[in-house]
Coordinates of C-alpha atoms and ligand atoms in Angstrom, one line a residue:
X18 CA -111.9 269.0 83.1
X19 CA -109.7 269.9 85.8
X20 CA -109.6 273.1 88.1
X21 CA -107.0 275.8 87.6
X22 CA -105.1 275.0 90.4
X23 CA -105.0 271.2 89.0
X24 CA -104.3 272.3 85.9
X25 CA -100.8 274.3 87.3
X26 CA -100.1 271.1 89.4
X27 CA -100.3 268.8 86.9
X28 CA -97.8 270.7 84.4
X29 CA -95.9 272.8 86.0
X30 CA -92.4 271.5 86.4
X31 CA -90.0 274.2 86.9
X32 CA -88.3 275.4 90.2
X33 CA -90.0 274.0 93.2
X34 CA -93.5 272.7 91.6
X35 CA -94.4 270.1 92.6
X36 CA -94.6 267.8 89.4
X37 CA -91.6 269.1 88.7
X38 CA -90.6 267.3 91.9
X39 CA -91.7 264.3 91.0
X40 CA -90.3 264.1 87.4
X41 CA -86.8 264.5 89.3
X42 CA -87.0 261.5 91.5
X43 CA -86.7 259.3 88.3
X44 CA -84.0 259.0 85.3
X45 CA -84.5 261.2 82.3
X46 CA -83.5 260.6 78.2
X47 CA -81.9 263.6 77.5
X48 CA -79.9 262.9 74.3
X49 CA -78.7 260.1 72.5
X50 CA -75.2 258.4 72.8
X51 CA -74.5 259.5 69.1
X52 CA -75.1 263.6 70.3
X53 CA -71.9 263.2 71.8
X54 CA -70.0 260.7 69.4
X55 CA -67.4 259.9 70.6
X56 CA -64.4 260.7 73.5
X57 CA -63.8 264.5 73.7
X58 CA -66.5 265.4 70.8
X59 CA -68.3 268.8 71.1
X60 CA -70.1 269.7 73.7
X61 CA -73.9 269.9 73.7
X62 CA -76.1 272.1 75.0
X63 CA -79.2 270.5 76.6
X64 CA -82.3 272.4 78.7
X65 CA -84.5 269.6 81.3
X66 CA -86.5 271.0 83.6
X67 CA -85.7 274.7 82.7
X68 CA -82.4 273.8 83.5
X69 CA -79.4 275.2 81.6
X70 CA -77.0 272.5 81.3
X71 CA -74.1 271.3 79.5
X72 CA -73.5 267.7 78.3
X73 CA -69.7 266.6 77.3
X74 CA -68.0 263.3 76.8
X75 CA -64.2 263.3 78.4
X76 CA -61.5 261.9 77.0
X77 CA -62.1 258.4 78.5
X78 CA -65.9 258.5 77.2
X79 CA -67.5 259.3 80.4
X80 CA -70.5 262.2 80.3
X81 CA -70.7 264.8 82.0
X82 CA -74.1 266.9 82.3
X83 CA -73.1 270.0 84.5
X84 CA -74.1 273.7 84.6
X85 CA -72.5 275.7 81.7
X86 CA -71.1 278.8 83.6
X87 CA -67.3 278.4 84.8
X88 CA -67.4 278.4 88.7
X89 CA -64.6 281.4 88.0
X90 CA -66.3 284.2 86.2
X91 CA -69.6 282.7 84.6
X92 CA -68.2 282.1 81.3
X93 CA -70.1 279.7 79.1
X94 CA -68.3 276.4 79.0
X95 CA -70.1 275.4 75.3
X96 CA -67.6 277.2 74.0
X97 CA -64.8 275.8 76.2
X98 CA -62.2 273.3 74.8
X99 CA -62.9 269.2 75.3
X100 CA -59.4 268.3 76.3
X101 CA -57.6 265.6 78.1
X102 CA -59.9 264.0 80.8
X103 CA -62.6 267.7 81.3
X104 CA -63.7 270.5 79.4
X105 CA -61.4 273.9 79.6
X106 CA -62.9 277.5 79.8
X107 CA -62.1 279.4 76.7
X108 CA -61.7 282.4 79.1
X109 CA -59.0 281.9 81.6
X110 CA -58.3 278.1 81.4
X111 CA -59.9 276.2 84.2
X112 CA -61.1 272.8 83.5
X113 CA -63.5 270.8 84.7
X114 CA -64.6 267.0 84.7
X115 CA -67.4 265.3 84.2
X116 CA -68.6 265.1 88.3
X117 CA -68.5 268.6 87.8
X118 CA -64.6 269.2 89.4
X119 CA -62.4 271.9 88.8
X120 CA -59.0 270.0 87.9
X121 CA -56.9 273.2 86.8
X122 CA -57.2 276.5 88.0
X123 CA -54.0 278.0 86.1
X124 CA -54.5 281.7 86.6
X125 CA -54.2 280.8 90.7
X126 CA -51.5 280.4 92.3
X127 CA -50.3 277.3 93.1
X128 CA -50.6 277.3 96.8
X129 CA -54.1 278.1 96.3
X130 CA -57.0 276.2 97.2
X131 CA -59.4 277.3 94.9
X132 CA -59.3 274.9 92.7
X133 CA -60.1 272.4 95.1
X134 CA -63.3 274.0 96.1
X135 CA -64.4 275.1 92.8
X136 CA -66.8 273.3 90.8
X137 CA -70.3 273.2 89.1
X138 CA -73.7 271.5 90.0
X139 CA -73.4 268.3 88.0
X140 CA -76.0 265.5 87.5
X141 CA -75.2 261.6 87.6
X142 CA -75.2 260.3 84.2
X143 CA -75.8 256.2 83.0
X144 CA -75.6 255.5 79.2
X145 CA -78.1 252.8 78.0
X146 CA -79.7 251.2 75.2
X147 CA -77.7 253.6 72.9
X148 CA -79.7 256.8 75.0
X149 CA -77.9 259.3 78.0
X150 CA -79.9 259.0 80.8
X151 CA -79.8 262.2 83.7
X152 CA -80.7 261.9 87.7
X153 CA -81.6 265.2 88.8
X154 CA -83.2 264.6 92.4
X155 CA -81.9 264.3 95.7
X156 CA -78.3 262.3 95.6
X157 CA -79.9 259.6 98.5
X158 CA -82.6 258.8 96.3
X159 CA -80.9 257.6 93.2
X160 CA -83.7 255.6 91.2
X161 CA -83.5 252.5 89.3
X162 CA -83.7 252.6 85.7
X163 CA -86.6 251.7 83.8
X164 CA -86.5 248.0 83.1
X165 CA -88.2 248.5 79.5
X166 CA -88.1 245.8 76.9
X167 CA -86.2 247.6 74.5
X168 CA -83.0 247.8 76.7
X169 CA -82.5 244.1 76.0
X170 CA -83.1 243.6 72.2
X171 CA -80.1 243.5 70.4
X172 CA -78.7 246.7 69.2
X173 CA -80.3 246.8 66.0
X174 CA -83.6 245.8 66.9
X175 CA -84.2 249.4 68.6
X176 CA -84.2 252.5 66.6
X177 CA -84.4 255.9 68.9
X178 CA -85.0 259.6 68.0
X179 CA -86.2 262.6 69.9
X180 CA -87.4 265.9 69.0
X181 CA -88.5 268.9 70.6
X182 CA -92.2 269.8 70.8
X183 CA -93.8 273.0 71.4
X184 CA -96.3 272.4 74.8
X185 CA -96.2 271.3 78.0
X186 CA -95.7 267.6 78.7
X187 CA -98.7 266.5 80.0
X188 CA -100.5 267.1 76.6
X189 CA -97.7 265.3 74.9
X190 CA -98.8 262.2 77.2
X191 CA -102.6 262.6 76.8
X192 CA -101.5 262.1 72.9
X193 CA -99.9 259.4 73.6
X194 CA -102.5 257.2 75.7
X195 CA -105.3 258.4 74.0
X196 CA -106.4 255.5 71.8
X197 CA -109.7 256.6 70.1
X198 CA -107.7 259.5 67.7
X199 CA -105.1 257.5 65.0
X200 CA -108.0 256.3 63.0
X201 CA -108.9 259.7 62.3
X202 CA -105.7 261.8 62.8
X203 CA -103.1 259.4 61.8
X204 CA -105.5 257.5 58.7
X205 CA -105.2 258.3 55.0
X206 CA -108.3 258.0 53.0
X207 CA -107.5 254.8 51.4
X208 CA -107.5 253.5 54.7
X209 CA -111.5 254.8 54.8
X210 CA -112.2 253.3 51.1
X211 CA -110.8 249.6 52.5
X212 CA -113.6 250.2 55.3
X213 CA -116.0 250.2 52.7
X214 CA -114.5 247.2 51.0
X215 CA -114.6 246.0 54.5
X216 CA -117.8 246.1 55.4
X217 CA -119.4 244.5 52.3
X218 CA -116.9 241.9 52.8
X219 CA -116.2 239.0 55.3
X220 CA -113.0 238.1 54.2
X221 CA -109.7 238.6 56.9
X222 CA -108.2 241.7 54.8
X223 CA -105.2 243.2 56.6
X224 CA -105.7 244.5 59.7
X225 CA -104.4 248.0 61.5
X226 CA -102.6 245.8 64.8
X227 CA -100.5 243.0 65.1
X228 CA -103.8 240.4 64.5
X229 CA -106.2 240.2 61.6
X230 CA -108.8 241.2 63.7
X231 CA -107.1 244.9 63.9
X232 CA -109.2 245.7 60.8
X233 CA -112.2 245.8 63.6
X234 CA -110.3 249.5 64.5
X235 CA -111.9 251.5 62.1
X236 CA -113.8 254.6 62.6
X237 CA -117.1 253.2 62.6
X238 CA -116.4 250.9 65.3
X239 CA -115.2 253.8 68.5
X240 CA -113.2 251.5 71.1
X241 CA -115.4 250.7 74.5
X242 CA -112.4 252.0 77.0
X243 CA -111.0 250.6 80.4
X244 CA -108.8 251.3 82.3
X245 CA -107.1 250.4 85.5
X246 CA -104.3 251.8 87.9
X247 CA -101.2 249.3 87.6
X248 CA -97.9 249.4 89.6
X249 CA -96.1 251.1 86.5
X250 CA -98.9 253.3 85.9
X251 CA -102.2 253.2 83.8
X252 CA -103.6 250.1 81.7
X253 CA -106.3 251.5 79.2
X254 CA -107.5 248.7 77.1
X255 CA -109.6 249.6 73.8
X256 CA -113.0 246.9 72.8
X257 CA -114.1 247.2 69.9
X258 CA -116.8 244.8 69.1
X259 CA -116.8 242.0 66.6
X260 CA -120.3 241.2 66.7
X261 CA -118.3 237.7 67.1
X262 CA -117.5 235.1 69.8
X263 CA -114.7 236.9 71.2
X264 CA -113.4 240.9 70.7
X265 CA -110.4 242.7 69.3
X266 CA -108.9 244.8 72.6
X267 CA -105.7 246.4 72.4
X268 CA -103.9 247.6 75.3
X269 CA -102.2 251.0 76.0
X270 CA -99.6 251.5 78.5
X271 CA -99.3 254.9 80.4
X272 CA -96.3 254.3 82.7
X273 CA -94.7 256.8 85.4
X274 CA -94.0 259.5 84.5
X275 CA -93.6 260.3 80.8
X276 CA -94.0 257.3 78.9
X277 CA -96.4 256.0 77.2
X278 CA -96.8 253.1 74.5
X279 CA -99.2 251.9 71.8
X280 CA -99.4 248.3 70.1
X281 CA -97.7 248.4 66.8
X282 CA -98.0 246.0 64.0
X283 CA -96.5 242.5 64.2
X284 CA -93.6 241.9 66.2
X285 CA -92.9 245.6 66.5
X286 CA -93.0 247.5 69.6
X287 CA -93.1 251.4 70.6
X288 CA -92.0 253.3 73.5
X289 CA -92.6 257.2 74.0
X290 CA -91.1 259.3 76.4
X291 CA -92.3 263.0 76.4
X292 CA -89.8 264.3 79.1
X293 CA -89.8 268.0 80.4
X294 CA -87.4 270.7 78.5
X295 CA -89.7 273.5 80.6
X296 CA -93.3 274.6 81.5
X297 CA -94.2 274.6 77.4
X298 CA -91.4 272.5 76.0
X299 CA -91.2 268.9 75.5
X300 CA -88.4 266.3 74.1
X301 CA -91.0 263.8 72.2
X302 CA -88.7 260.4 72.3
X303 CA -89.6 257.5 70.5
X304 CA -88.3 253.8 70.6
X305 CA -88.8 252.0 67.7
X306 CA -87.9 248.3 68.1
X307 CA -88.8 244.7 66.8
X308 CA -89.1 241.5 68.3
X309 CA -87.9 239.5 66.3
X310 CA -85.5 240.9 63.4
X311 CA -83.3 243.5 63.3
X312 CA -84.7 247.0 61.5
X313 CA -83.6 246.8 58.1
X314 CA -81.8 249.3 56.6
X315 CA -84.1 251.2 53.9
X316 CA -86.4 250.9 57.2
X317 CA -83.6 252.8 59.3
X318 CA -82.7 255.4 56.5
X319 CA -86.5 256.2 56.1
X320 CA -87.1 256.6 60.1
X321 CA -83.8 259.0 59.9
X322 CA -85.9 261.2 57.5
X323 CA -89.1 260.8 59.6
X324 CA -91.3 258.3 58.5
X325 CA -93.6 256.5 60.8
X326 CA -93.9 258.0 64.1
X327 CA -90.1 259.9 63.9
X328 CA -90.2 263.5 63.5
X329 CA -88.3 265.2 59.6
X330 CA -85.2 267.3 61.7
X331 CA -83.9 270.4 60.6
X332 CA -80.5 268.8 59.9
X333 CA -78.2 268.2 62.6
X334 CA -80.8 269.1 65.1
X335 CA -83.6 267.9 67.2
X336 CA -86.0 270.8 65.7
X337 CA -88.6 269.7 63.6
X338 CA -88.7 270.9 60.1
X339 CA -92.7 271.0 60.6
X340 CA -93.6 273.7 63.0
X341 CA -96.7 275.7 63.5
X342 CA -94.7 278.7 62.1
X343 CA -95.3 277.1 58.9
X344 CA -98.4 275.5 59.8
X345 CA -96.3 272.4 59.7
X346 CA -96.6 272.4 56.3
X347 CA -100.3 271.2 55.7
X348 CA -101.1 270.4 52.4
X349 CA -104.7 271.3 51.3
X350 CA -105.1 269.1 48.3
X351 CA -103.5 266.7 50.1
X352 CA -105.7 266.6 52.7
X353 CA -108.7 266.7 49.8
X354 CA -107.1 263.7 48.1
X355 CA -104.8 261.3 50.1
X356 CA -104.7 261.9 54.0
X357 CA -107.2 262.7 56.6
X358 CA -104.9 266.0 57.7
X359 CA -102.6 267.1 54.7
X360 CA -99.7 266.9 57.1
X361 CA -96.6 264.6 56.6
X362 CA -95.7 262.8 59.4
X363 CA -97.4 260.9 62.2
X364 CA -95.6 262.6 64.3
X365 CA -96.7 266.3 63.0
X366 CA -99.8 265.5 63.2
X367 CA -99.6 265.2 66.7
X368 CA -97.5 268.1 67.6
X369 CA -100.3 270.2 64.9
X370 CA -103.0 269.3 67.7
X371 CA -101.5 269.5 70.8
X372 CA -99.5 272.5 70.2
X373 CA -102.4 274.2 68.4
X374 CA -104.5 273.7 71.9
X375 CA -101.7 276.2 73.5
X376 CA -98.5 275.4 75.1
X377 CA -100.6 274.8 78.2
X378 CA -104.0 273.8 77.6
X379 CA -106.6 275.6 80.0
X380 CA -108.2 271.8 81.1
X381 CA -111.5 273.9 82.1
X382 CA -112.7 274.0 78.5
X383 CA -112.7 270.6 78.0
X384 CA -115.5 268.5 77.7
X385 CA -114.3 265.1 78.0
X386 CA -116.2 262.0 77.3
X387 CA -116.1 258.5 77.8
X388 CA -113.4 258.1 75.4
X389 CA -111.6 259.9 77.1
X390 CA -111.0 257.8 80.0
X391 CA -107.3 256.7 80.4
X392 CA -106.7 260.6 80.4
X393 CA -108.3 261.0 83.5
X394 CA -107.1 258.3 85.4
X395 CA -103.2 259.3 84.0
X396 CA -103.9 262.7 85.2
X397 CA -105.4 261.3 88.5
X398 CA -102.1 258.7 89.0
X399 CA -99.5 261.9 88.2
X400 CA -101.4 264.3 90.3
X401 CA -101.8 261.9 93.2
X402 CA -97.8 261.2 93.2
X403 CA -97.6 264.1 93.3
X404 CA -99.3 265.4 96.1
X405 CA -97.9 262.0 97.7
X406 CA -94.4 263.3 97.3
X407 CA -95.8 266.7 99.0
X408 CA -96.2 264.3 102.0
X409 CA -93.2 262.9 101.7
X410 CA -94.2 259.4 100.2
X411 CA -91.7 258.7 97.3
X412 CA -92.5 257.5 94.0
X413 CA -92.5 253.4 94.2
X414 CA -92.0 253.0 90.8
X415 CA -88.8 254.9 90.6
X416 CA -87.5 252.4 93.0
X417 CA -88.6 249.3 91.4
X418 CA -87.6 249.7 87.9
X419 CA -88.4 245.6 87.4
X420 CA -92.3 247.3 86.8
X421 CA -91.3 248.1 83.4
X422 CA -90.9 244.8 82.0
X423 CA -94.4 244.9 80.2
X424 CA -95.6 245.8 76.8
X425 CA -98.5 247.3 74.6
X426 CA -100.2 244.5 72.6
X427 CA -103.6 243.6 71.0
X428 CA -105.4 240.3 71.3
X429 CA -109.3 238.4 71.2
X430 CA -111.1 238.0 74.3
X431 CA -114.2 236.7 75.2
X432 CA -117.2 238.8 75.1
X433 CA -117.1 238.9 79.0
X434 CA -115.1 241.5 79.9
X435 CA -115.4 241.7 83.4
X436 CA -111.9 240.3 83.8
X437 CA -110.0 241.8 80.5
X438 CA -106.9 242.5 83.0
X439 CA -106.4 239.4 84.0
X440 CA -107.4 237.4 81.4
X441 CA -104.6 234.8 80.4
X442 CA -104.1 236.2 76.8
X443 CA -104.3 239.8 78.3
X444 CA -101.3 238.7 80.1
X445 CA -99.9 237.0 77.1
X446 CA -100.4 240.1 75.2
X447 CA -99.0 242.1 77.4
X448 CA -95.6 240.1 78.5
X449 CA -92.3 241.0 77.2
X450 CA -89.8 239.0 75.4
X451 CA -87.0 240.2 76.3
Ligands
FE2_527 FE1 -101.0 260.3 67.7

């Protein structure tokens, strides 16, 4: 549990908080390249940090993310017109570009100077890995990116999506790292009949990871958890006991500040990033990519609609269609019959317990257990950067973006587990290709 005053520093991002702070001194997804298609496409409205902003592409197919009231009379510049090289208020006609600039002031005189002085907060913009990327801290501080894996595969390798979520960020994250819940929320109840087929068998059936031995991960078998402070974050590796030479461990990454990343099955990979909209709103990213061949493209069309852990959209949105207005559409005799919730969607099924817990969770109420582990040591790394920040000691990680370059993986070890961090096939496990 944490105290209320821990609590409000660890989620609270708006205005001066603190975390809020923090989250600033590193780069931000905040929409994907195809939300702004092409050179002088619509603009898009976009809210970080309880930020109003506005996100354009000019003429020449640089973004802009500025503040969405002309620097003339406040108009709203969603509505202006994406013209030649900046975006024109519909009101009187002054355009801006993407640093934010006024360029044309035309109901000024000419000898004015207004139009040199006028112009909106804007935020430095980098376009990678098919995602739009936002800097919001101080301008003398600008971070590195992330170095992640899936900026290097080949284009389509990586499939990307984001979609809003209804809580704070932090419990997006303790979602993310927490390894003991998909063999109960995410299971179906064939996956509980195989068990039993399991357990009165020997024979190597498929497994849940990237190994055989995944078939270990089952909810009879609760992981054994460690976890250890890195220099991108957290390191929480799951046991779970063979009864056999060596274990099946699987390793989940909690990186600074958002991210976090399960193993998949073979040769495919998964980033999240649950980035700040507000105090009680979150964008749930999630990179899908493979290691070694190209997402096919019934694969694609399926994760488009919201198969696997990508989120059904109300079309031409980032809304889910599953909300809790509609109880994210839980179906009872499907939840009797075929799946351990009765809700569609990996990802809904997530969003129906950590929104359902309140868009901020009151951490006193908790009674957290063993299992629970990597949560507290997350919440221990954010709130400590945090208050380092207070003192004035910036956020390393932001600065060394080469950190990055290591991903979520399962493997054997030997039954002494002493030294599961630095075991050689830990490391294996963990290393990136790319
Ligand atoms: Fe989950």
């Amino acid at each position: 549990m944490l105290t209320k005053e821990e609590n409000e520093k660890l989620t609270r991002i708006e205005g001066e908080a603190p975390m809020g702070q923090l989250v600033r001194r590193f780069w931000l997804p905040f929409l994907l390249s195809s939300d702004l298609p092409g050179p002088d496409s619509d603009p898009v409205r976009v809210r970080l940090l309880g930020e109003e902003l506005l996100a354009f592409r000019d003429t020449s197919g640089k973004v802009g993310l500025v503040d969405p009231l002309c620097a003339h009379r406040c108009a709203d510049l969603f509505y202006g017109r994406n013209e030649e090289g900046g975006l024109r208020c519909i009101y009187h006609g002054w355009k801006y570009d993407v640093t934010g600039q006024c360029v044309d002031a035309p109901t000024e005189p000419k000898e004015s100077n207004l139009k040199l002085t006028a112009r909106l907060k804007a935020y430095p913009v980098v376009e990678q890995a098919g995602v739009l990327w936002a800097y919001m801290g101080p301008s003398d501080l600008t971070p590195e990116l992330p170095d992640f894996e899936f900026m290097h595969v080949p284009d389509d390798h990586l499939y990307a999506s984001w979609s809003t979520q209804g809580c704070n960020f932090a419990q997006a994250i303790e979602g993310g790292i927490d390894t003991a819940h998909s063999i109960f929320l995410h299971s179906t109840l064939e996956s509980h009949r195989k068990l039993e087929e399991f357990k009165k068998s020997t024979a190597m059936t498929n497994g849940s990871g990237s190994i055989p031995q995944g078939r270990y991960r089952n909810r009879d078998n609760p992981p054994q958890l460690h976890s250890v402070d890195t220099d991108f974050g957290v390191l929480v590796g799951g046991r779970y006991i063979s009864g056999e030479a060596e274990d099946y461990w699987r390793f989940n990454l909690f990186y600074m500040p958002f991210y976090t990343s399960p193993p998949g099955g073979a040769g495919s990979k998964l980033v999240h990033a649950f980035v700040p909209v507000d105090d009680v709103t979150t964008a749930r990213w999630s990179f899908t990519y493979n290691l070694e061949k190209p997402h096919a493209y019934r694969d694609v069309m399926a994760m488009r609609g919201g198969s696997g852990v990508h989120v059904a959209l109300v079309p031409g949105t980032h809304t889910p269609l599953r909300v809790r207005a509609n109880n994210y559409l839980i179906d009872r005799d499907e939840q009797r019959t075929l799946s351990f919730t009765g809700i569609g969607g990996i990802g809904e099924q997530d969003f129906a317990v950590q929104e359902g817990m309140g868009v901020i969770v009151d951490r006193r109420r908790e009674r957290l257990g063993v299992s629970d582990g990597g949560i507290m040591q997350m919440r221990r790394r954010l709130l400590k950067a945090a208050d380092d920040l207070e003192e004035g000691v910036e956020p390393r990680e932001a600065s060394h973006g080469s950190v990055y370059r290591v991903h979520a993986g399962d493997t054997m070890l030997a039954a002494d587990v002493a030294s599961w961090p630095d075991d050689p096939k830990s490391k294996a496990a963990l290393a990136p290709k790319w």
